[in-house]
Coordinates of C-alpha atoms and ligand atoms in Angstrom, one line a residue:
M1 CA -74.9 86.1 -176.4
K2 CA -74.5 87.7 -172.9
K3 CA -78.3 88.0 -172.7
L4 CA -78.7 84.3 -173.5
V5 CA -76.3 83.3 -170.7
L6 CA -78.1 85.6 -168.3
L7 CA -81.4 84.1 -169.3
F8 CA -80.0 80.6 -168.9
V9 CA -78.6 81.4 -165.4
M10 CA -82.0 82.9 -164.4
F11 CA -83.8 80.0 -165.7
A12 CA -81.5 77.6 -163.9
A13 CA -81.9 79.6 -160.6
F14 CA -85.6 79.6 -161.0
A15 CA -85.6 75.8 -161.7
V16 CA -83.6 75.2 -158.6
I17 CA -85.8 77.4 -156.4
Y18 CA -89.0 75.9 -157.9
S19 CA -87.9 72.3 -157.5
C20 CA -86.8 72.9 -153.9
S21 CA -89.9 74.6 -152.7
H22 CA -92.1 72.0 -154.3
K23 CA -90.5 69.0 -152.8
T24 CA -93.0 66.8 -151.0
A25 CA -92.2 66.0 -147.5
P26 CA -90.6 62.6 -147.1
T27 CA -93.1 60.1 -146.0
I28 CA -92.2 58.4 -142.8
P29 CA -93.7 55.0 -142.6
S30 CA -95.9 54.8 -139.6
R31 CA -94.7 52.2 -137.2
P32 CA -96.8 50.9 -134.4
V33 CA -95.7 52.6 -131.2
E34 CA -94.3 50.0 -128.8
A35 CA -95.4 50.1 -125.3
V36 CA -92.5 50.7 -122.9
T37 CA -93.7 48.1 -120.5
G38 CA -94.4 45.3 -122.9
N39 CA -94.7 41.6 -122.2
K40 CA -91.5 40.6 -123.8
P41 CA -89.9 38.0 -121.6
D42 CA -86.3 38.7 -122.6
T43 CA -86.3 42.4 -121.8
A44 CA -85.5 43.4 -118.3
D45 CA -88.8 44.9 -117.2
L46 CA -88.9 45.7 -113.5
S47 CA -92.5 46.9 -113.6
S48 CA -93.9 43.9 -115.5
S49 CA -97.1 42.5 -114.2
D50 CA -95.8 39.0 -114.9
P51 CA -93.9 38.0 -111.7
L52 CA -91.5 35.9 -113.7
V53 CA -90.6 38.8 -116.0
A54 CA -90.2 41.2 -113.2
G55 CA -88.4 38.6 -111.1
K56 CA -85.9 38.0 -113.9
A57 CA -85.3 41.7 -114.2
I58 CA -84.7 42.0 -110.5
Y59 CA -82.4 39.1 -110.6
E60 CA -80.4 40.5 -113.5
I61 CA -80.3 44.1 -112.3
K62 CA -80.5 44.1 -108.5
C63 CA -78.8 40.7 -107.7
T64 CA -75.8 41.6 -109.8
K65 CA -74.7 44.6 -107.8
C66 CA -72.2 42.7 -105.7
H67 CA -71.5 39.6 -107.7
Q68 CA -72.0 38.1 -111.2
K69 CA -75.3 36.5 -112.1
K70 CA -75.3 33.3 -110.1
N71 CA -76.5 30.2 -112.0
I72 CA -79.9 29.6 -110.5
S73 CA -80.0 25.9 -111.3
D74 CA -76.9 25.3 -109.1
W75 CA -79.2 25.1 -106.1
T76 CA -82.5 23.4 -105.4
Q77 CA -85.5 25.4 -104.2
E78 CA -84.7 24.1 -100.6
E79 CA -81.1 25.2 -100.9
W80 CA -82.1 28.6 -102.3
K81 CA -84.4 29.4 -99.3
P82 CA -81.6 30.5 -96.9
I83 CA -79.5 32.0 -99.6
L84 CA -82.4 34.1 -101.0
N85 CA -83.4 35.1 -97.5
S86 CA -80.0 36.7 -96.9
M87 CA -79.7 38.0 -100.4
V88 CA -83.0 39.8 -100.5
K89 CA -82.0 41.6 -97.4
K90 CA -78.6 42.6 -98.9
S91 CA -80.5 43.8 -102.0
K92 CA -83.0 45.9 -100.0
L93 CA -85.9 44.5 -102.0
N94 CA -89.5 45.3 -101.0
D95 CA -92.1 42.6 -100.4
L96 CA -93.4 42.6 -104.0
E97 CA -89.8 42.3 -105.4
I98 CA -89.0 39.5 -102.9
S99 CA -92.1 37.6 -104.1
Q100 CA -91.2 38.2 -107.7
V101 CA -87.6 37.2 -107.5
T102 CA -88.5 34.2 -105.4
Q103 CA -91.0 33.0 -108.0
Y104 CA -88.4 33.5 -110.7
V105 CA -85.7 31.6 -108.7
N106 CA -88.1 28.8 -107.8
A107 CA -89.1 28.4 -111.5
N108 CA -85.5 27.9 -112.5
A109 CA -84.0 26.1 -109.5
K110 CA -82.4 22.7 -109.8
K111 CA -85.2 20.1 -110.0
Ligands
HEC1 C1 -75.0 43.8 -101.1 C2 -74.3 42.8 -102.0 C3 -75.2 41.6 -102.5 C4 -76.3 41.7 -103.2 C5 -77.2 42.9 -103.5 C6 -76.7 40.3 -103.5 N1 -75.7 39.5 -103.1 FE1 -75.6 37.5 -103.4 N2 -73.9 37.4 -102.4 C7 -73.2 38.5 -101.9 C8 -72.0 38.0 -101.2 C9 -70.9 38.9 -100.5 C10 -71.9 36.6 -101.5 C11 -70.8 35.6 -101.0 C12 -69.7 35.7 -102.0 C13 -70.0 35.2 -103.3 O1 -70.5 34.0 -103.5 O2 -69.9 36.0 -104.4 C14 -73.1 36.3 -102.2 C15 -73.4 35.0 -102.6 C16 -74.5 34.7 -103.3 C17 -74.8 33.3 -103.8 C18 -74.0 32.1 -103.5 C19 -74.4 31.5 -102.2 C20 -73.6 30.2 -101.9 O3 -74.0 29.5 -101.0 O4 -72.6 30.0 -102.6 C21 -76.0 33.4 -104.4 C22 -76.8 32.2 -105.1 C23 -76.5 34.7 -104.4 N3 -75.5 35.5 -103.7 C24 -77.6 35.2 -104.9 C25 -78.1 36.5 -104.9 C26 -79.4 36.9 -105.3 C27 -80.4 36.1 -105.9 C28 -79.4 38.3 -105.1 C29 -80.6 39.2 -105.3 C30 -81.8 38.9 -104.6 C31 -78.2 38.7 -104.5 N4 -77.4 37.6 -104.4 C32 -77.8 40.0 -104.2 C33 -73.6 39.8 -101.9 C34 -74.8 40.3 -102.5

C-alpha cells in the first residue's frame, strides 16, 4: 500500500512538472503600434504638424498656466488681437507657437 501511495505521489509530481514545463507561452495579440504624434484632433499634441491641433494643445496647456481656459468664442478675431498679443508675451511662446495658437483662436473666435 505504501508503495502505491509513493507511486501515486511521484506520478502526481511528475504530472505537475511535465504540465508546467510544457505550457505554451500565452499569445499576446499583436496590436498596431500607435504613433506618439498622431493626428488625433482631440489629444493635446504640441508637436503636431497641423497648426490647429498644435494651437489647441498650446491653448490648453500653456494658456491655462495663470487662468482657466477662456472661452474663445467670447471675443471676435478683432477683439482677440490685442488680448492675444499680450497673452503670447506672458506665455513666452516662440514664433511658431504664436502662429499656431493664433490660427486656433481665429478658427474658433466669435463670428
Ligand atoms: C503669465 C500668466 C498668463 C498666461 C501664461 C496667459 N494669461 Fe491670459 N490672462 C492673464 C491675466 C493675469 C489675465 C487678466 C485676469 C483674468 O482675466 O483672468 C488674463 C486674461 C486673459 C483673457 C481675458 C481678457 C479680457 O479682456 O477679459 C484672455 C482671453 C486670455 N487671458 C487668454 C490667454 C491666452 C490665449 C493665453 C495663451 C496664449 C494666455 N491667456 C496666457 C495671465 C496669463
